[in-house]
Amino acid sequence: MIAAKTLKTLEYDKILTQLAQHASSCAAKAAIARLLPQTDEARVQALLDETAQADKALYEHCATPQFAFDTMDEDLLQLSKSAVLSAAQIMRCGRLLRASRRVRQTLDAINDPQLETLRAYTAQLTVDRPLEQDISDAIVGENEISDCASVALGNVRRSLRACNERIRQKLQDYISGGNYAKYLQDNLITMRNDRYVVPVKSECKGQIDGLVHDRSDSGATLYVEPIAIVRLNNELRTLELEEEREIALVLQRFSFRLAEQLQALEQSYDALTRLDVIFAKAAYGHAMRAVRPTLNTRGALKILKGRHPLIAADKVVPVTLEIGQTYRTLVVTGPNTGGKTVSLKLAGLLSLMAMSGIYVPADEQSEVCVWNGVFCDIGDEQSIEQSLSTYSSHVRNLIEITHAATPNSLILLDELGAGTDPLEGSSLAIAVIEYLREKGCVTIATSHYTQLKEYSYSTDGVCNAGMDFDPITFEPTYRLVMGVSGSSNALAIAQNLGLDAAIVRHAKQLLGSEKVSFDRLIAAAERQNRQARETLEQATIDRQETQKALRDAERERERWEEKNKQLDEKLSKHAKELLQDYLDDAQELVEQIRLQVKQGDEKALFEARRLRKRLEARAHAGETYEHPSKRAIEGEITIGDRVYVKSLRSEGEVVSINPKRKECTVKAGILTSAVKMSDLQKIRPVEPAPRPQASVSRGSNPDPASRVCPSELMLIGMHADEAVYRCEQYLSDALMYGYPQVRIVHGKGSGTLRNAIAELLKKHPSVDTFRLGAYGEGEDGVTIVTFK
């Protein structure tokens, strides 16, 4: 268990406040406020697994579960005591059932076996559609019950409305009638003591028989219930009591049904709350561009470009910090307001976040230890929420830390040994670090003491780190540099801010030669380290870009391989289907020819010849097909060439060439793609099959155009059988020429030829629609055919 004092010092509560903003329900927000870091590695791993699965559901599967339910603790407690719930409480139970059903439907719709933890929660969500629907139909408001809640309630309310209407009609007679209107103060109907009354002038109280229920403040008006409507008012009151009784019965029945589902409701409430918290963690991590850290229990902490989550994104400076591998003590030095405390808090806060199942705002491959304790002594002068600590309070904190620390503890000490004599303070700081090192703790301490810098350089297992600063302006950059001590630069900063140069020179003289030499040594080391770091950073960027390009290339290769596989499967399937169609069609044609020959008449022989032509056309189509790869030719590829795309296993036409990138833009059907020249093979175009000369119908003039397929077929004067045969041949030709629409001229006549053509077009597999010509198109003598 992490101490509450540590959580407060590291501002863990502010992280929970930010996290709660991503939760939907008040129950989840309350649960987040109670969230504590866990110290068991398996439990922390399970929490991070939950967050990872929610992240995958949200941003990979685009699921959006809606956690629209109310806080139900008091309602469920009353149900457990067999109490009758109010309409508002029953409505909240209905919303809980609805939220359970919708969240379960949303998450169950994701077909991903890696979401097993989320599925375990959704399995706990109860779905009772009839009860949910009954509540929705019966409870229309927190204090309103629908007429359809029960048959008896509906009957009572209809009687109530009828009784009200009779009373108002009776009173209307008093107001508008000539006998009583002169005794009334106003022509209106009102109510007193839940009974209908009329306002009567005080001086006329004896003119209207009835019961006086009230008097105006001035005494000029009496509110009288006429004797004629007393019975009706009594009936109304009786019906109102009956209505209350029926409403109570409705609430009682719903309370009983909900009590029977109490355990399921409690389970659903807990599961929904938990899921809302988990999805809030995923959304919070996504908003911070956070990552899932690697966990360990060996005391290793590696934060790569960690960003403090409480500092604005446009101001935060990423910090890289590593400890626990070759050294377990880190001494951080540097100028004031340089970011030492922020780095110290960052190490503790990101650890606590990871131990709570929250992703950390850092780069991939960051690593966090599951500590059994995190202890800190931090007095942050920049925080308005915490005053400066005194030396006594520092010592008391050190006493608690040194007693409770274990080898798997993270110790964070800010300005260790400060607040007293520098010599004694530095000695105490070194002694405390030595004590914690012997215990095996992981310790990060900040300090300005030169003695502590010297100690860290000369002691095994202790590493230096310094806050970087600009060597020209002496302004802090807020970057942590591992391996070097940071100079306080107090005198340089003072001079830079305008302090008299003579004072600064005198201060340097008072420092002594040894201190000046040590500072110069550190400054030289910092300059060399800066140069080496810049070179390393550039090399790292280059390596990352190279690795990214390699990964992109691998993904692209895998994508093309998968696409090729799919195309192969599709082509193979299509070829089998096409071959089977040919075989089936051929068999059918053969059978039809056999039947026609048996008949022996002229019409049958003509039909047999027509069918034989179709069979020969099928055979010719199969014989003339040639795979594009077998039409390869040598030569340089130029614009307009037919090419075979090896990776796509399809042919197309080159529409443009990019010599610099060695790419061609190839159009294949409706698709246009950029393809490497190495992936192309120049091929010869397909030679068009010789076309039979189109027959010339009677009355037409033969010309060269008749040698190609026209967009119109003339059938006037032909017998029906011959016309059908010609039309079938013509449709095949028109399809090969790519006509979207053709015109068939059959004349008006008796309609026999038109009907025969219509029967053919109905059965033709390539015809989408056909219609008779409109006015100006030939009307009934022409059929317009549109292909698929």
Coordinates of N, CA, C and O in Angstrom, one line a residue, residues 377-472:
D377 N 10.4 12.8 0.0 CA 10.6 14.0 0.9 C 10.8 15.2 -0.1 O 11.9 15.4 -0.6
I378 N 9.7 15.8 -0.5 CA 9.8 16.9 -1.5 C 9.2 18.1 -1.0 O 8.0 18.1 -0.6
G379 N 9.9 19.2 -1.0 CA 9.4 20.5 -0.7 C 9.5 21.4 -1.9 O 10.6 21.8 -2.3
D380 N 8.4 21.5 -2.6 CA 8.4 22.2 -3.9 C 8.1 23.7 -3.7 O 6.9 24.1 -3.4
E381 N 9.1 24.5 -3.9 CA 8.9 26.0 -3.7 C 7.9 26.5 -4.8 O 7.4 27.6 -4.6
Q382 N 7.8 25.8 -5.9 CA 7.0 26.4 -7.0 C 5.5 26.0 -6.8 O 4.7 26.4 -7.6
S383 N 5.2 25.2 -5.8 CA 3.8 24.8 -5.6 C 3.1 25.7 -4.6 O 3.6 25.9 -3.5
I384 N 2.0 26.3 -5.0 CA 1.3 27.2 -4.0 C 0.5 26.4 -3.0 O 0.0 27.0 -2.1
E385 N 0.4 25.1 -3.2 CA -0.3 24.2 -2.3 C 0.5 23.7 -1.2 O 0.0 23.0 -0.3
Q386 N 1.8 23.9 -1.2 CA 2.7 23.4 -0.2 C 3.7 24.4 0.2 O 4.4 25.0 -0.6
S387 N 3.7 24.7 1.5 CA 4.7 25.7 2.0 C 6.1 25.1 2.1 O 6.3 23.9 2.0
L388 N 7.1 25.9 2.3 CA 8.5 25.4 2.4 C 8.6 24.6 3.7 O 8.1 24.9 4.7
S389 N 9.3 23.4 3.5 CA 9.6 22.5 4.6 C 10.7 23.1 5.4 O 11.7 23.6 4.9
T390 N 10.7 22.9 6.7 CA 11.8 23.2 7.6 C 12.7 22.1 7.7 O 12.4 20.9 7.3
Y391 N 13.9 22.3 8.2 CA 14.9 21.3 8.4 C 14.3 20.1 9.3 O 14.6 19.0 9.0
S392 N 13.6 20.5 10.3 CA 13.0 19.5 11.2 C 12.0 18.6 10.5 O 12.1 17.4 10.7
S393 N 11.2 19.2 9.6 CA 10.3 18.3 8.9 C 11.0 17.4 7.9 O 10.6 16.2 7.7
H394 N 12.1 17.9 7.3 CA 12.9 17.0 6.5 C 13.4 15.8 7.2 O 13.4 14.7 6.8
V395 N 13.9 16.1 8.4 CA 14.5 15.0 9.2 C 13.4 14.0 9.6 O 13.7 12.8 9.6
R396 N 12.3 14.5 10.0 CA 11.2 13.6 10.4 C 10.8 12.7 9.2 O 10.6 11.5 9.3
N397 N 10.8 13.3 8.0 CA 10.5 12.5 6.8 C 11.6 11.4 6.6 O 11.3 10.3 6.2
L398 N 12.8 11.8 6.8 CA 13.9 10.9 6.6 C 13.9 9.7 7.6 O 14.2 8.6 7.2
I399 N 13.4 10.0 8.8 CA 13.3 9.0 9.8 C 12.3 7.9 9.4 O 12.5 6.7 9.4
E400 N 11.1 8.4 8.9 CA 10.0 7.5 8.4 C 10.5 6.7 7.2 O 10.2 5.5 7.1
I401 N 11.2 7.4 6.3 CA 11.6 6.7 5.1 C 12.7 5.6 5.4 O 12.6 4.5 4.9
T402 N 13.7 6.0 6.2 CA 14.7 5.0 6.4 C 14.2 3.8 7.2 O 14.8 2.7 7.1
H403 N 13.2 3.9 8.0 CA 12.6 2.8 8.8 C 11.8 1.9 7.9 O 11.8 0.7 8.0
A404 N 11.0 2.5 6.9 CA 10.1 1.7 6.2 C 10.6 1.2 4.8 O 10.0 0.3 4.2
A405 N 11.8 1.7 4.4 CA 12.3 1.4 3.1 C 12.7 -0.1 3.0 O 13.2 -0.7 4.0
T406 N 12.5 -0.7 1.8 CA 12.9 -2.0 1.5 C 13.7 -2.0 0.2 O 13.7 -1.0 -0.5
P407 N 14.3 -3.2 -0.2 CA 15.1 -3.2 -1.4 C 14.2 -2.9 -2.7 O 14.7 -2.6 -3.7
N408 N 12.9 -3.1 -2.5 CA 12.0 -2.9 -3.7 C 11.2 -1.6 -3.5 O 10.1 -1.4 -3.9
S409 N 11.9 -0.6 -2.8 CA 11.2 0.7 -2.6 C 11.9 1.8 -3.5 O 13.1 1.7 -3.8
L410 N 11.1 2.7 -3.9 CA 11.6 3.9 -4.7 C 11.6 5.1 -3.7 O 10.6 5.4 -3.1
I411 N 12.8 5.7 -3.5 CA 13.0 6.8 -2.6 C 13.3 8.0 -3.4 O 14.2 8.1 -4.2
L412 N 12.5 9.1 -3.2 CA 12.6 10.4 -3.9 C 12.9 11.4 -2.9 O 12.1 11.8 -2.0
L413 N 14.1 12.0 -2.9 CA 14.6 13.0 -1.9 C 14.9 14.3 -2.7 O 15.9 14.3 -3.5
D414 N 14.2 15.4 -2.3 CA 14.5 16.7 -3.0 C 15.3 17.6 -2.1 O 14.9 17.8 -0.9
E415 N 16.4 18.1 -2.6 CA 17.3 19.0 -1.8 C 17.7 18.3 -0.5 O 17.5 18.8 0.6
L416 N 18.3 17.1 -0.7 CA 18.7 16.3 0.5 C 19.7 17.1 1.3 O 20.7 17.5 0.7
G417 N 19.5 17.2 2.6 CA 20.4 17.9 3.5 C 20.3 19.4 3.5 O 21.1 20.0 4.2
A418 N 19.3 19.9 2.8 CA 19.2 21.4 2.8 C 18.5 21.9 4.1 O 18.0 21.1 4.9
G419 N 18.6 23.2 4.3 CA 18.0 23.8 5.4 C 18.9 23.9 6.7 O 18.4 24.3 7.7
T420 N 20.2 23.6 6.6 CA 21.1 23.7 7.7 C 22.5 24.0 7.2 O 22.6 24.4 6.0
D421 N 23.5 24.0 8.0 CA 24.8 24.3 7.6 C 25.2 23.4 6.4 O 25.0 22.2 6.5
P422 N 25.8 24.0 5.4 CA 26.1 23.3 4.1 C 27.0 22.1 4.4 O 26.8 21.0 3.8
L423 N 28.0 22.3 5.2 CA 29.0 21.2 5.5 C 28.3 20.0 6.2 O 28.4 18.8 5.8
E424 N 27.5 20.4 7.2 CA 26.8 19.3 7.9 C 25.7 18.7 7.1 O 25.4 17.5 7.1
G425 N 25.0 19.6 6.3 CA 24.0 19.1 5.4 C 24.5 18.1 4.4 O 23.9 17.1 4.1
S426 N 25.6 18.4 3.7 CA 26.2 17.5 2.7 C 26.6 16.2 3.4 O 26.5 15.2 2.8
S427 N 27.2 16.3 4.6 CA 27.6 15.1 5.3 C 26.4 14.2 5.6 O 26.4 13.0 5.4
L428 N 25.3 14.8 6.0 CA 24.1 14.1 6.3 C 23.5 13.4 5.0 O 23.1 12.3 5.0
A429 N 23.6 14.2 3.9 CA 23.0 13.7 2.6 C 23.8 12.4 2.2 O 23.2 11.4 1.8
I430 N 25.1 12.5 2.3 CA 26.0 11.3 1.9 C 25.7 10.2 2.8 O 25.5 9.0 2.3
A431 N 25.5 10.4 4.1 CA 25.3 9.3 5.0 C 23.9 8.6 4.7 O 23.8 7.4 4.8
V432 N 22.9 9.5 4.5 CA 21.5 8.9 4.2 C 21.6 8.1 2.9 O 21.0 6.9 2.8
I433 N 22.3 8.6 1.8 CA 22.4 7.8 0.6 C 23.1 6.5 0.8 O 22.7 5.4 0.3
E434 N 24.2 6.5 1.6 CA 24.9 5.3 1.9 C 24.1 4.3 2.6 O 24.1 3.1 2.3
Y435 N 23.2 4.8 3.6 CA 22.4 3.9 4.3 C 21.3 3.2 3.4 O 21.1 2.0 3.4
L436 N 20.8 4.0 2.5 CA 19.7 3.5 1.6 C 20.4 2.5 0.6 O 19.8 1.6 0.1
R437 N 21.6 2.8 0.1 CA 22.3 1.9 -0.8 C 22.6 0.6 -0.1 O 22.4 -0.5 -0.8
E438 N 22.9 0.6 1.1 CA 23.2 -0.7 1.8 C 21.9 -1.5 2.0 O 21.9 -2.7 1.9
K439 N 20.8 -0.8 2.1 CA 19.5 -1.5 2.1 C 19.0 -2.0 0.7 O 18.1 -2.8 0.6
G440 N 19.7 -1.5 -0.3 CA 19.3 -1.9 -1.7 C 18.2 -1.2 -2.3 O 17.6 -1.6 -3.3
C441 N 17.8 0.0 -1.7 CA 16.8 0.8 -2.3 C 17.2 1.5 -3.6 O 18.4 1.7 -3.8
V442 N 16.2 1.8 -4.4 CA 16.4 2.7 -5.6 C 16.1 4.1 -5.1 O 15.0 4.4 -4.7
T443 N 17.1 4.9 -5.2 CA 17.1 6.3 -4.7 C 17.4 7.3 -5.7 O 18.4 7.2 -6.5
I444 N 16.6 8.3 -5.8 CA 16.8 9.5 -6.7 C 16.8 10.7 -5.8 O 15.8 11.0 -5.1
A445 N 17.9 11.4 -5.7 CA 18.1 12.6 -4.9 C 18.5 13.8 -5.7 O 19.3 13.7 -6.6
T446 N 18.0 15.0 -5.3 CA 18.5 16.2 -5.9 C 19.3 17.0 -4.9 O 19.0 16.9 -3.7
S447 N 20.3 17.8 -5.4 CA 21.1 18.5 -4.5 C 21.9 19.5 -5.2 O 22.1 19.5 -6.4
H448 N 22.4 20.5 -4.4 CA 23.4 21.5 -5.0 C 24.8 21.3 -4.4 O 25.7 22.0 -4.8
Y449 N 24.9 20.4 -3.5 CA 26.2 20.2 -2.8 C 27.3 19.7 -3.7 O 27.1 18.7 -4.3
T450 N 28.5 20.4 -3.6 CA 29.6 19.9 -4.4 C 30.1 18.6 -3.9 O 30.5 17.7 -4.6
Q451 N 30.1 18.4 -2.5 CA 30.6 17.2 -1.9 C 29.7 16.0 -2.4 O 30.3 14.9 -2.6
L452 N 28.4 16.2 -2.6 CA 27.6 15.1 -3.1 C 27.9 14.8 -4.6 O 27.9 13.6 -5.0
K453 N 28.3 15.8 -5.4 CA 28.7 15.6 -6.7 C 30.0 14.8 -6.8 O 30.1 13.8 -7.6
E454 N 30.9 15.1 -5.9 CA 32.2 14.4 -5.9 C 32.0 13.0 -5.4 O 32.6 12.0 -6.0
Y455 N 31.1 12.8 -4.5 CA 30.7 11.5 -4.0 C 30.2 10.6 -5.1 O 30.5 9.4 -5.2
S456 N 29.3 11.2 -5.9 CA 28.6 10.4 -6.9 C 29.6 10.0 -8.0 O 29.4 8.9 -8.6
Y457 N 30.6 10.8 -8.3 CA 31.6 10.5 -9.3 C 32.5 9.4 -8.8 O 33.0 8.6 -9.6
S458 N 32.8 9.3 -7.5 CA 33.8 8.4 -7.0 C 33.2 7.1 -6.4 O 34.0 6.3 -5.9
T459 N 31.9 6.9 -6.4 CA 31.3 5.8 -5.8 C 30.6 4.9 -6.8 O 29.8 5.3 -7.6
D460 N 30.9 3.6 -6.7 CA 30.2 2.6 -7.6 C 28.8 2.5 -7.2 O 28.4 2.5 -6.1
G461 N 28.0 2.3 -8.3 CA 26.5 2.1 -8.0 C 25.8 3.4 -7.9 O 24.6 3.4 -7.6
V462 N 26.5 4.6 -8.1 CA 25.9 5.9 -8.0 C 26.1 6.6 -9.3 O 27.3 6.6 -9.8
C463 N 25.1 7.2 -9.9 CA 25.2 7.9 -11.2 C 24.8 9.3 -11.0 O 24.0 9.7 -10.2
N464 N 25.5 10.2 -11.8 CA 25.1 11.6 -11.8 C 24.1 11.9 -12.9 O 24.1 11.2 -13.9
A465 N 23.4 12.9 -12.7 CA 22.5 13.4 -13.8 C 22.4 14.9 -13.5 O 22.3 15.4 -12.4
G466 N 22.4 15.7 -14.6 CA 22.3 17.1 -14.4 C 21.2 17.7 -15.3 O 20.9 17.2 -16.4
M467 N 20.7 18.8 -14.8 CA 19.7 19.6 -15.6 C 20.4 20.5 -16.6 O 21.3 21.2 -16.2
D468 N 20.1 20.3 -17.8 CA 20.8 21.0 -18.9 C 20.5 22.5 -18.9 O 19.4 22.9 -18.4
F469 N 21.4 23.3 -19.3 CA 21.2 24.8 -19.5 C 22.0 25.3 -20.7 O 22.9 24.6 -21.2
D470 N 21.6 26.4 -21.2 CA 22.2 27.0 -22.3 C 23.5 27.6 -21.9 O 23.6 28.5 -21.0
P471 N 24.6 27.2 -22.5 CA 25.9 27.7 -22.1 C 26.2 29.2 -22.4 O 27.1 29.8 -21.9
I472 N 25.4 29.7 -23.2 CA 25.5 31.2 -23.6 C 24.7 32.0 -22.8 O 25.1 33.0 -22.2

